[in-house]
Amino acid sequence: MKNLSLIVLFAAIFTATATTAAPTLNSYPTAAATIYIDFDGHDVNSSMWNYGTPFSCLPAAMTDAQITESFNRIAEDFRPFNINVTTDISKFLAAPLSQRIRIIVTPTSAWYAGVAGIAYVTSFTWGDDTPAFVFSDRLGNNARKVAEAVSHETGHALGLYHQSAYTSTCTLTSSYHTGIGTGETSWGPIMGNVASRNATQWNFGPTPNGCTFLQDNLKVITSKNGFTFRPDDFADLYTSASPVIISNNVFSKAGVISTTEDKDYFRLDLSQKGALKLTVTPFNVGTGNSGANLDVKIILQDGKGTEISTFEIADSMHARIDTTLSAGTYYVIIDGTGNVNAGNDYGSLGAYTIDGNYFGTTASTTTTTSANSGTIVTGIKVKNGNKLNWNATNLKGTAAISVMVATEEGDFKEVARPALNANSYVHQVVEPAAYTYMLKFIEKDGSVQFSNSVTIENKSNGAGIFKIIKQAQQPVIVVAAEAYEYQVVDNFGHVILAGKASAGTKIIDVRNQPAGIYNLRLLNETENRTEKFMNR
C-alpha cells in the first residue's frame, strides 16, 4: 500500500534570485543507491501527484552557495549509508530503478497547499520514479531548513514515519518531535520538526501511533531499501589499528563513524616523551559545528590496549586531547557519543577529521625503541629500494617475523616474512613515495607484538616530469615536461576536480572548496605522483 506522508510548514515565503543549474555534487559516487536532489526544475508527469495532471516545477530560487550548504547538510545525514546523495542527473539515471529517489526542491507549491514538503512512504523502492517534493519558497529559501526538509522527506521515501514526543506517562506532547536544548548540542530527530536544532539525527523512538510504537530508523533504512551501511573504513580493534604518520610534528586523518557500534582505532608511535595535542572535528558547514551529526568522544589507550583517559566536551560536538606522554605506543579511538539532550549515541554518526601535533622534549630521530619487543629497526634508501636493518635478540617464543609497510595513502600491509635469523630486508620500491615500515612479531601463543616504525623517503625529489609549487591560500601550480592527467581528491576520497593537461604550466585552483587537506594526483605513462596540499 502506498502511504502519503506530509511535514508541517516551517517558514513563510521569501524571494531570491533563481539559478539555472545547480553545482554538480556527489557524496559517495561509488554507491549504487542514489538520492537525487533536483534544484533545477522538472516537468512532473506522475499518476501519484496533482491527480495525474502533468505540471512543471520551477528551479529553486537559491544561490550556488545555498545549494552547496544544503547539499552538505543532507549528505552528512546519509553519510553512514552506502548511498550517494547527488545533484547530478546522470548519476540518478544510472542508478537502479528500485534504488533511487528524486527530491524536487522548487518554489512551485500552489498545487499542494499548507506543507513544506511531501513524499510517499516507501516510494524509494517502487521502481517508477515517483518523486518527492520540498517547497523552497515556504522555507524562505533557507539552506538549513531546505536541507532538513529534504532529509525528512527522503526518510519517508525510505520507509520512515514521523517521530513524536511523549511524557513519562505516555501522554502525547507533539506528533512532530520538536527537539531538545539550545546551542551546539541541541538535538532533534530528523523525522520530527527540528530545523531549529543543531544536531539532527536518526533515532530510535516513538511514533504518533503511541509511546510504545518505537521506530528503529537505522534498521528500517538499511533493511528495506536494498542497501546497508557503508563499509567500515578503520579497524575496531587496537591490534589492527591504522598507523598515524607524524611528519614535521604534524599529523591528520579523516574517517566516518558509520554505525552505533563503530569505533575507529589509530596507532601512535611516539619516539620520546613529548606534548600531544589533537582535535577531532565532526563534519560541519560552519561556526559552532553547524550541521554536524557526529558528537565526538576520544579514548586514549596505552600500548597494551588499557584505557588511559576519555576526552569529550559536554557543550560541544568536537573533542580534543592536550597532554604529555612518555615514549611508547598509544591508541587513539574515535567514537560517537550522546549528550544531555540526545540521551544516547544511537544517531551520533558521520564524518570527522583528526588534526594534531606532537613535540618531543629532545631532538627527534628516525628510529624509536619499541615498547613491546625491544627491537630497533633502522632504514636507508639503497639502489634496489629501501633496506631495513634490525637486531632481534629476544625471539624466544616467536613463531614468525612479518615486515609491514605503509605509504602516506594507506594502512600497513605485509610484504615479507624473513627468516627468524635474518637481520635485514630490502623492499623493492615500485612507485616513489614515503614508506613507513615496522616489524610484526607473531608469537607461538598467538599474541602479536610490534617494533618501532621507521620512515624512508623514496620520492623523485623533483627529478620526474612534474614540478609542483604549493603556496598558502593560493592555487597549486604544476609545471610538467609531458602531457598528463590530474585529480584533486578530498579527505573523504571524493574526486572534486579532474582533467587532462598538456606540457607546460597548469594552475589548479580549489579555493572555492572547504578548507582542509587535499591530495593532488598526477599521472602519465612515465610517472605517477601524489602530493598533499592544504586549502585554507
Coordinates of C-alpha atoms in Angstrom, one line a residue:
M1 CA 0.0 0.0 0.0
K2 CA 1.3 3.5 -0.9
N3 CA 1.0 5.9 2.0
L4 CA 1.1 9.7 1.7
S5 CA 3.1 11.5 4.4
L6 CA 3.5 15.2 5.0
I7 CA 5.6 17.5 7.0
V8 CA 4.5 20.7 8.7
L9 CA 5.1 24.2 7.3
F10 CA 8.3 25.5 8.7
A11 CA 8.6 29.1 7.4
A12 CA 7.0 31.9 5.5
I13 CA 7.6 32.7 1.8
F14 CA 10.7 34.7 0.8
T15 CA 12.2 35.6 -2.6
A16 CA 15.6 35.0 -4.0
T17 CA 17.4 35.0 -7.3
A18 CA 16.9 31.8 -9.2
T19 CA 19.7 29.7 -10.5
T20 CA 19.7 27.9 -13.9
A21 CA 21.8 24.9 -12.9
A22 CA 22.8 23.5 -9.5
P23 CA 26.5 22.8 -8.8
T24 CA 27.4 19.1 -9.6
L25 CA 27.9 17.4 -6.2
N26 CA 28.2 13.8 -5.0
S27 CA 28.6 12.5 -1.5
Y28 CA 29.6 8.8 -2.3
P29 CA 29.7 8.4 -6.1
T30 CA 30.7 4.7 -6.0
A31 CA 27.4 3.7 -4.3
A32 CA 24.6 2.4 -6.5
A33 CA 21.6 3.6 -4.4
T34 CA 21.0 7.3 -5.1
I35 CA 19.2 10.3 -3.7
Y36 CA 18.9 12.9 -6.4
I37 CA 18.3 16.5 -5.1
D38 CA 16.8 18.3 -8.1
F39 CA 17.3 22.1 -7.7
D40 CA 17.0 22.7 -11.5
G41 CA 13.2 22.3 -12.1
H42 CA 11.4 19.4 -13.5
D43 CA 8.3 18.5 -15.6
V44 CA 6.3 16.2 -13.5
N45 CA 4.2 13.5 -15.2
S46 CA 3.1 11.1 -12.5
S47 CA -0.2 9.5 -11.7
M48 CA 0.6 9.9 -8.0
W49 CA 0.7 13.7 -8.0
N50 CA -1.7 16.5 -8.9
Y51 CA -4.4 14.0 -9.7
G52 CA -2.3 12.7 -12.5
T53 CA -2.3 16.0 -14.4
P54 CA 1.2 16.9 -15.6
F55 CA 2.7 20.1 -14.2
S56 CA 6.1 22.0 -14.3
C57 CA 8.2 22.8 -11.3
L58 CA 10.4 25.9 -11.4
P59 CA 14.1 25.7 -10.3
A60 CA 14.8 26.5 -6.7
A61 CA 15.4 30.2 -6.1
M62 CA 18.6 29.5 -4.3
T63 CA 22.2 30.6 -4.9
D64 CA 25.0 28.1 -5.6
A65 CA 26.3 28.8 -2.0
Q66 CA 22.9 28.0 -0.5
I67 CA 22.6 24.8 -2.6
T68 CA 26.0 23.7 -1.6
E69 CA 25.3 24.2 2.0
S70 CA 22.0 22.3 1.8
F71 CA 23.7 19.5 -0.1
N72 CA 26.5 19.2 2.6
R73 CA 24.0 19.1 5.4
I74 CA 21.9 16.4 3.6
A75 CA 25.0 14.4 2.6
E76 CA 26.1 14.3 6.3
D77 CA 22.6 12.9 7.3
F78 CA 23.2 10.0 4.9
R79 CA 26.9 9.6 5.4
P80 CA 26.6 6.3 7.4
F81 CA 24.9 4.5 4.5
N82 CA 26.1 3.0 1.2
I83 CA 24.1 5.6 -0.8
N84 CA 25.1 8.6 -2.9
V85 CA 23.5 12.0 -2.4
T86 CA 23.9 13.9 -5.7
T87 CA 22.8 16.9 -7.8
D88 CA 24.0 15.1 -10.9
I89 CA 21.1 13.8 -13.1
S90 CA 23.4 11.4 -14.9
K91 CA 24.1 9.6 -11.5
F92 CA 20.4 9.4 -10.8
L93 CA 19.6 7.9 -14.3
A94 CA 22.4 5.4 -13.9
A95 CA 21.2 4.1 -10.5
P96 CA 18.9 1.0 -10.3
L97 CA 15.3 2.0 -10.8
S98 CA 14.3 0.4 -7.5
Q99 CA 17.1 2.1 -5.5
R100 CA 16.7 5.8 -6.3
I101 CA 14.5 8.8 -5.5
R102 CA 14.2 12.3 -7.0
I103 CA 13.6 15.1 -4.4
I104 CA 12.4 18.1 -6.3
V105 CA 13.3 21.4 -4.5
T106 CA 11.0 24.0 -6.0
P107 CA 9.0 27.2 -5.4
T108 CA 6.1 25.7 -7.4
S109 CA 4.0 25.0 -4.3
A110 CA 0.5 26.3 -5.1
W111 CA -0.7 22.9 -6.3
Y112 CA -0.3 21.4 -2.8
A113 CA -1.2 23.9 0.0
G114 CA -0.2 24.0 3.6
V115 CA 3.0 22.0 3.8
A116 CA 6.7 22.5 3.2
G117 CA 7.4 19.0 1.8
I118 CA 5.6 15.9 0.7
A119 CA 6.5 12.3 0.0
Y120 CA 5.0 8.8 -0.3
V121 CA 6.3 6.3 2.4
T122 CA 8.5 3.6 0.8
S123 CA 8.5 5.2 -2.6
F124 CA 12.2 4.8 -2.9
T125 CA 11.7 1.1 -3.9
W126 CA 8.6 1.5 -6.1
G127 CA 10.7 1.5 -9.3
D128 CA 8.5 4.0 -11.1
D129 CA 10.4 7.3 -10.3
T130 CA 7.6 8.8 -8.3
P131 CA 9.3 12.0 -6.9
A132 CA 9.0 13.7 -3.6
F133 CA 8.9 17.5 -3.1
V134 CA 10.3 20.2 -0.9
F135 CA 8.8 23.7 -1.4
S136 CA 11.7 26.1 -1.0
D137 CA 9.5 29.2 -1.1
R138 CA 7.7 28.1 2.0
L139 CA 11.1 27.6 3.7
G140 CA 12.3 31.1 2.8
N141 CA 15.0 29.5 0.5
N142 CA 16.9 28.9 3.7
A143 CA 19.7 26.4 3.1
R144 CA 19.4 24.8 6.6
K145 CA 15.6 24.4 6.5
V146 CA 15.6 23.1 3.0
A147 CA 18.2 20.5 4.0
E148 CA 16.2 19.3 7.0
A149 CA 13.1 19.0 4.8
V150 CA 14.9 17.1 2.1
S151 CA 16.3 14.6 4.6
H152 CA 12.9 14.3 6.3
E153 CA 11.1 13.6 3.0
T154 CA 13.8 11.2 1.9
G155 CA 13.3 9.4 5.2
H156 CA 9.6 8.9 4.3
A157 CA 10.6 7.6 0.9
L158 CA 12.9 5.1 2.7
G159 CA 10.0 3.8 4.8
L160 CA 10.1 6.1 7.9
Y161 CA 7.1 7.7 9.7
H162 CA 7.2 10.7 12.0
Q163 CA 8.8 10.7 15.4
S164 CA 6.7 12.0 18.3
A165 CA 7.2 13.2 21.8
Y166 CA 5.5 11.8 24.9
T167 CA 5.6 12.4 28.7
S168 CA 6.8 9.8 31.1
T169 CA 3.2 8.7 31.5
C170 CA 2.7 8.2 27.7
T171 CA 0.8 11.5 27.1
L172 CA 1.4 12.8 23.6
T173 CA 3.0 16.2 23.7
S174 CA 3.9 16.6 20.0
S175 CA 3.1 14.5 16.9
Y176 CA 6.2 16.1 15.4
H177 CA 9.1 15.9 17.9
T178 CA 10.5 19.5 18.0
G179 CA 13.8 18.6 19.7
I180 CA 15.5 19.5 22.9
G181 CA 18.0 22.1 24.1
T182 CA 19.8 25.1 22.7
G183 CA 23.2 25.8 21.2
E184 CA 25.7 23.4 19.6
T185 CA 24.5 20.3 21.3
S186 CA 20.7 20.9 20.9
W187 CA 19.2 17.8 19.4
G188 CA 16.2 16.5 17.5
P189 CA 15.1 13.6 15.3
I190 CA 15.3 14.1 11.5
M191 CA 11.8 12.6 11.3
G192 CA 10.4 15.4 13.6
N193 CA 10.2 19.2 13.0
V194 CA 13.7 20.2 14.2
A195 CA 15.2 22.8 11.8
S196 CA 15.9 25.0 14.9
R197 CA 18.2 22.3 16.5
N198 CA 21.8 21.9 15.5
A199 CA 22.4 18.1 15.9
T200 CA 19.6 16.4 14.0
Q201 CA 20.0 12.7 13.9
W202 CA 18.3 9.4 13.0
N203 CA 16.8 7.9 16.2
F204 CA 15.0 5.1 17.9
G205 CA 11.8 6.5 19.3
P206 CA 8.0 6.6 19.4
T207 CA 5.7 7.5 16.5
P208 CA 2.2 9.1 16.5
N209 CA 0.8 5.6 16.9
G210 CA 1.7 5.6 20.6
C211 CA 4.6 5.8 23.0
T212 CA 5.2 2.0 22.7
F213 CA 5.3 2.0 18.9
L214 CA 9.0 2.5 18.6
Q215 CA 10.7 3.1 15.2
D216 CA 14.3 2.0 14.7
N217 CA 15.3 4.5 12.0
L218 CA 18.7 2.8 11.1
K219 CA 17.2 -0.7 10.9
V220 CA 14.4 0.4 8.6
I221 CA 16.7 2.4 6.3
T222 CA 19.3 -0.4 6.0
S223 CA 16.9 -3.5 5.8
K224 CA 14.1 -2.4 3.5
N225 CA 15.8 -0.5 0.6
G226 CA 18.4 -2.7 -0.9
F227 CA 21.4 -1.0 0.7
T228 CA 23.0 -1.1 4.1
F229 CA 25.7 0.8 6.0
R230 CA 28.9 1.9 4.1
P231 CA 31.9 -0.3 4.5
D232 CA 33.9 0.3 7.7
D233 CA 37.0 2.4 6.9
F234 CA 39.1 1.7 10.0
A235 CA 39.5 -1.3 12.3
D236 CA 37.6 -1.6 15.6
L237 CA 40.4 -3.4 17.4
Y238 CA 43.7 -1.9 18.7
T239 CA 45.7 -4.9 17.3
S240 CA 44.7 -3.8 13.8
A241 CA 44.8 0.0 14.4
S242 CA 45.7 2.3 11.5
P243 CA 49.1 3.9 12.0
V244 CA 49.4 7.7 12.2
I245 CA 52.4 9.1 10.4
I246 CA 53.8 12.2 12.1
S247 CA 55.6 14.4 9.6
N248 CA 57.3 17.6 10.8
N249 CA 55.5 17.2 14.1
V250 CA 52.0 17.3 12.4
F251 CA 49.5 14.6 11.5
S252 CA 46.0 14.3 10.2
K253 CA 43.4 11.6 9.5
A254 CA 39.8 11.5 8.3
G255 CA 37.1 8.9 8.7
V256 CA 33.5 8.0 9.2
I257 CA 31.6 6.6 12.2
S258 CA 29.0 4.6 10.2
T259 CA 27.2 2.5 12.9
T260 CA 26.4 2.9 16.6
E261 CA 28.9 0.2 17.4
D262 CA 31.7 1.5 15.1
K263 CA 34.9 2.8 16.7
D264 CA 38.0 3.8 14.7
Y265 CA 41.4 2.9 16.1
F266 CA 44.6 4.7 15.3
R267 CA 48.1 3.9 16.5
L268 CA 50.6 6.5 17.6
D269 CA 54.3 5.5 18.0
L270 CA 56.0 8.2 20.0
S271 CA 59.8 8.2 19.9
Q272 CA 60.2 10.2 23.1
K273 CA 58.4 12.0 25.9
G274 CA 56.5 14.9 24.5
A275 CA 53.4 17.0 24.2
L276 CA 50.5 15.6 22.2
K277 CA 47.7 17.9 21.1
L278 CA 44.9 16.8 18.7
T279 CA 41.4 17.9 17.9
V280 CA 38.7 15.7 16.3
T281 CA 36.1 17.8 14.5
P282 CA 32.9 16.4 13.1
F283 CA 32.0 17.3 9.5
N284 CA 30.2 20.6 9.6
V285 CA 29.2 23.6 7.5
G286 CA 30.1 26.5 9.7
T287 CA 30.7 28.0 13.2
G288 CA 29.7 26.0 16.2
N289 CA 29.9 22.7 14.2
S290 CA 26.7 23.7 12.4
G291 CA 25.1 20.8 10.6
A292 CA 27.3 18.2 12.4
N293 CA 25.7 14.8 13.2
L294 CA 28.6 13.2 15.0
D295 CA 29.2 14.1 18.6
V296 CA 32.8 13.0 19.2
K297 CA 34.4 11.1 22.1
I298 CA 38.1 10.2 22.1
I299 CA 39.5 7.3 24.1
L300 CA 43.3 7.1 24.7
Q301 CA 44.8 3.7 25.4
D302 CA 48.4 2.6 26.1
G303 CA 50.3 0.1 24.1
K304 CA 48.6 -2.9 25.8
G305 CA 45.1 -1.6 25.0
T306 CA 44.4 -0.3 28.5
E307 CA 42.4 2.9 28.7
I308 CA 44.3 5.9 30.0
S309 CA 41.5 8.5 29.7
T310 CA 38.4 9.6 27.8
F311 CA 38.1 13.0 26.3
E312 CA 34.8 14.7 25.4
I313 CA 33.3 18.2 25.8
A314 CA 29.9 18.5 27.3
D315 CA 28.7 21.6 25.4
S316 CA 30.5 20.9 22.1
M317 CA 30.4 18.2 19.4
H318 CA 34.1 18.2 18.9
A319 CA 36.7 16.8 21.3
R320 CA 40.4 17.3 21.9
I321 CA 43.5 15.9 23.7
D322 CA 46.1 18.1 25.3
T323 CA 48.5 16.0 27.3
T324 CA 52.1 14.9 27.8
L325 CA 53.0 11.3 27.1
S326 CA 56.1 9.2 27.6
A327 CA 57.8 7.4 24.7
G328 CA 55.9 4.3 23.5
T329 CA 52.9 3.1 21.6
Y330 CA 49.4 4.6 22.1
Y331 CA 46.0 4.1 20.6
V332 CA 43.6 6.9 19.8
I333 CA 40.0 5.7 19.5
I334 CA 37.3 7.8 17.8
D335 CA 33.7 7.1 18.8
G336 CA 30.3 8.7 18.7
T337 CA 28.8 9.8 22.0
G338 CA 25.5 11.1 23.3
N339 CA 24.9 14.2 25.4
V340 CA 22.3 15.6 27.9
N341 CA 19.9 16.4 25.0
A342 CA 20.3 13.4 22.8
G343 CA 20.3 11.0 25.7
N344 CA 22.3 8.3 23.8
D345 CA 24.7 7.7 21.0
Y346 CA 22.3 5.9 18.6
G347 CA 22.4 8.6 15.9
S348 CA 25.8 10.1 16.6
L349 CA 27.2 9.1 13.3
G350 CA 29.1 10.8 10.5
A351 CA 32.4 12.1 9.2
Y352 CA 35.3 13.6 11.1
T353 CA 38.8 14.9 10.8
I354 CA 41.7 14.5 13.2
D355 CA 44.3 17.3 13.3
G356 CA 47.2 17.2 15.7
N357 CA 50.8 17.8 16.5
Y358 CA 53.4 16.1 18.7
F359 CA 56.5 17.8 20.0
G360 CA 59.2 15.7 21.7
T361 CA 61.3 17.0 24.6
T362 CA 64.5 16.1 22.8
A363 CA 65.7 16.1 19.2
S364 CA 63.7 13.6 17.1
T365 CA 65.3 10.7 15.2
T366 CA 64.1 8.4 12.6
T367 CA 64.0 5.4 14.9
T368 CA 62.3 4.6 18.2
T369 CA 62.6 1.9 20.8
S370 CA 59.7 -0.5 20.8
A371 CA 57.6 -0.6 23.9
N372 CA 56.7 -4.2 23.0
S373 CA 59.6 -6.1 21.5
G374 CA 62.7 -4.1 22.3
T375 CA 63.8 -4.3 18.7
I376 CA 65.2 -1.2 17.0
V377 CA 64.6 -1.0 13.2
T378 CA 66.6 1.4 11.1
G379 CA 66.3 2.0 7.4
I380 CA 68.1 3.6 4.4
K381 CA 67.4 4.1 0.8
V382 CA 69.5 1.8 -1.5
K383 CA 69.8 1.3 -5.2
N384 CA 67.2 -1.5 -5.3
G385 CA 64.7 0.1 -2.9
N386 CA 64.6 0.6 0.8
K387 CA 66.8 -1.5 3.2
L388 CA 65.7 -2.3 6.7
N389 CA 68.2 -3.4 9.4
W390 CA 67.4 -4.8 12.8
N391 CA 68.9 -6.9 15.6
A392 CA 66.2 -9.0 17.2
T393 CA 67.7 -10.6 20.4
N394 CA 64.6 -11.7 22.2
L395 CA 62.9 -14.1 19.8
K396 CA 62.3 -17.0 22.3
G397 CA 58.7 -17.9 21.7
T398 CA 58.4 -16.1 18.4
A399 CA 56.9 -18.1 15.5
A400 CA 57.4 -15.6 12.7
I401 CA 58.6 -12.1 11.7
S402 CA 56.5 -10.1 9.3
V403 CA 57.7 -6.9 7.5
M404 CA 54.9 -4.4 7.4
V405 CA 54.8 -1.3 5.1
A406 CA 52.5 1.6 4.6
T407 CA 52.6 4.6 2.3
E408 CA 51.2 8.0 3.0
E409 CA 47.9 7.0 1.4
G410 CA 47.3 3.6 3.1
D411 CA 47.4 1.2 6.0
F412 CA 50.2 -1.2 6.9
K413 CA 50.3 -4.3 4.8
E414 CA 52.6 -7.4 5.0
V415 CA 55.3 -7.5 2.3
A416 CA 57.6 -10.3 3.5
R417 CA 58.3 -12.9 6.2
P418 CA 62.1 -13.2 6.5
A419 CA 63.8 -16.0 8.4
L420 CA 64.0 -15.7 12.2
N421 CA 67.7 -15.4 12.0
A422 CA 67.6 -12.6 9.4
N423 CA 68.6 -9.1 10.3
S424 CA 67.8 -7.2 7.2
Y425 CA 65.4 -6.9 4.3
V426 CA 65.3 -4.9 1.0
H427 CA 61.9 -3.8 -0.1
Q428 CA 61.9 -3.2 -3.9
V429 CA 60.1 0.1 -4.4
V430 CA 57.6 0.3 -7.3
E431 CA 56.5 3.9 -7.0
P432 CA 58.2 6.9 -5.5
A433 CA 56.7 7.7 -2.0
A434 CA 57.4 8.0 1.7
Y435 CA 57.3 4.4 3.0
T436 CA 56.9 3.6 6.7
Y437 CA 58.0 0.2 8.0
M438 CA 57.7 -1.8 11.2
L439 CA 58.3 -5.4 12.2
K440 CA 55.4 -7.6 13.4
F441 CA 56.4 -10.4 15.7
I442 CA 53.9 -13.3 15.7
E443 CA 54.4 -15.3 18.9
K444 CA 53.8 -19.0 19.3
D445 CA 50.9 -18.4 21.7
G446 CA 49.1 -16.3 19.1
S447 CA 49.9 -12.9 20.5
V448 CA 51.3 -10.1 18.3
Q449 CA 54.0 -7.5 19.1
F450 CA 55.5 -4.7 17.0
S451 CA 58.8 -3.0 16.7
N452 CA 59.2 0.7 16.3
S453 CA 58.3 2.3 12.9
V454 CA 60.8 4.0 10.6
T455 CA 60.0 6.1 7.5
I456 CA 62.2 6.2 4.4
E457 CA 61.7 8.9 1.8
N458 CA 61.9 7.3 -1.6
K459 CA 60.5 10.1 -3.8
S460 CA 61.5 11.5 -7.1
N461 CA 62.8 14.7 -5.5
G462 CA 61.7 16.8 -8.5
A463 CA 63.6 14.6 -10.9
G464 CA 60.4 13.4 -12.7
I465 CA 58.3 15.3 -15.2
F466 CA 56.4 17.2 -12.6
K467 CA 57.4 20.3 -10.7
I468 CA 54.8 21.4 -8.1
I469 CA 54.5 24.8 -6.5
K470 CA 52.3 24.9 -3.4
Q471 CA 51.5 28.3 -1.8
A472 CA 49.4 29.0 1.2
Q473 CA 45.9 30.4 0.2
Q474 CA 46.9 30.2 -3.4
P475 CA 46.3 27.8 -6.3
V476 CA 48.6 24.9 -6.9
I477 CA 50.9 25.4 -9.9
V478 CA 52.1 22.3 -11.9
V479 CA 54.9 22.6 -14.4
A480 CA 55.2 19.4 -16.5
A481 CA 57.5 18.3 -19.2
E482 CA 54.9 16.0 -20.7
A483 CA 51.1 15.8 -21.1
Y484 CA 49.3 14.2 -18.1
E485 CA 46.1 13.6 -16.2
Y486 CA 45.2 15.1 -12.8
Q487 CA 42.8 14.6 -10.0
V488 CA 42.1 16.5 -6.8
V489 CA 40.8 14.3 -4.1
D490 CA 39.5 15.4 -0.7
N491 CA 40.0 13.7 2.7
F492 CA 36.8 11.6 2.2
G493 CA 38.2 10.1 -1.1
H494 CA 35.9 12.2 -3.3
V495 CA 37.3 13.4 -6.6
I496 CA 36.4 17.1 -6.7
L497 CA 38.4 18.1 -9.8
A498 CA 39.8 16.1 -12.7
G499 CA 41.1 16.7 -16.2
K500 CA 43.9 16.4 -18.7
A501 CA 46.7 18.9 -19.2
S502 CA 49.3 19.5 -21.8
A503 CA 53.0 20.0 -21.1
G504 CA 53.7 23.4 -19.6
T505 CA 52.2 25.3 -16.7
K506 CA 48.8 24.4 -15.2
I507 CA 47.1 26.3 -12.4
I508 CA 44.8 24.1 -10.3
D509 CA 42.6 26.2 -8.1
V510 CA 40.3 24.7 -5.3
R511 CA 39.9 27.8 -3.2
N512 CA 36.1 27.5 -3.6
Q513 CA 36.2 24.2 -1.8
P514 CA 36.1 23.8 2.0
A515 CA 39.3 24.3 4.0
G516 CA 41.3 21.1 4.6
I517 CA 43.9 18.7 3.3
Y518 CA 43.6 17.6 -0.3
N519 CA 45.5 15.1 -2.5
L520 CA 46.8 16.1 -5.9
R521 CA 47.3 13.0 -8.2
L522 CA 49.3 13.5 -11.4
L523 CA 50.0 10.6 -13.8
N524 CA 51.1 9.8 -17.3
E525 CA 52.9 6.8 -18.9
T526 CA 56.2 7.6 -17.1
E527 CA 55.3 8.9 -13.7
N528 CA 52.5 8.5 -11.1
R529 CA 52.7 11.0 -8.3
T530 CA 50.6 12.1 -5.3
E531 CA 51.1 15.3 -3.3
K532 CA 49.2 16.6 -0.3
F533 CA 48.4 20.3 0.0
M534 CA 46.4 22.5 2.4
N535 CA 43.5 24.6 1.2
R536 CA 42.9 27.4 3.8

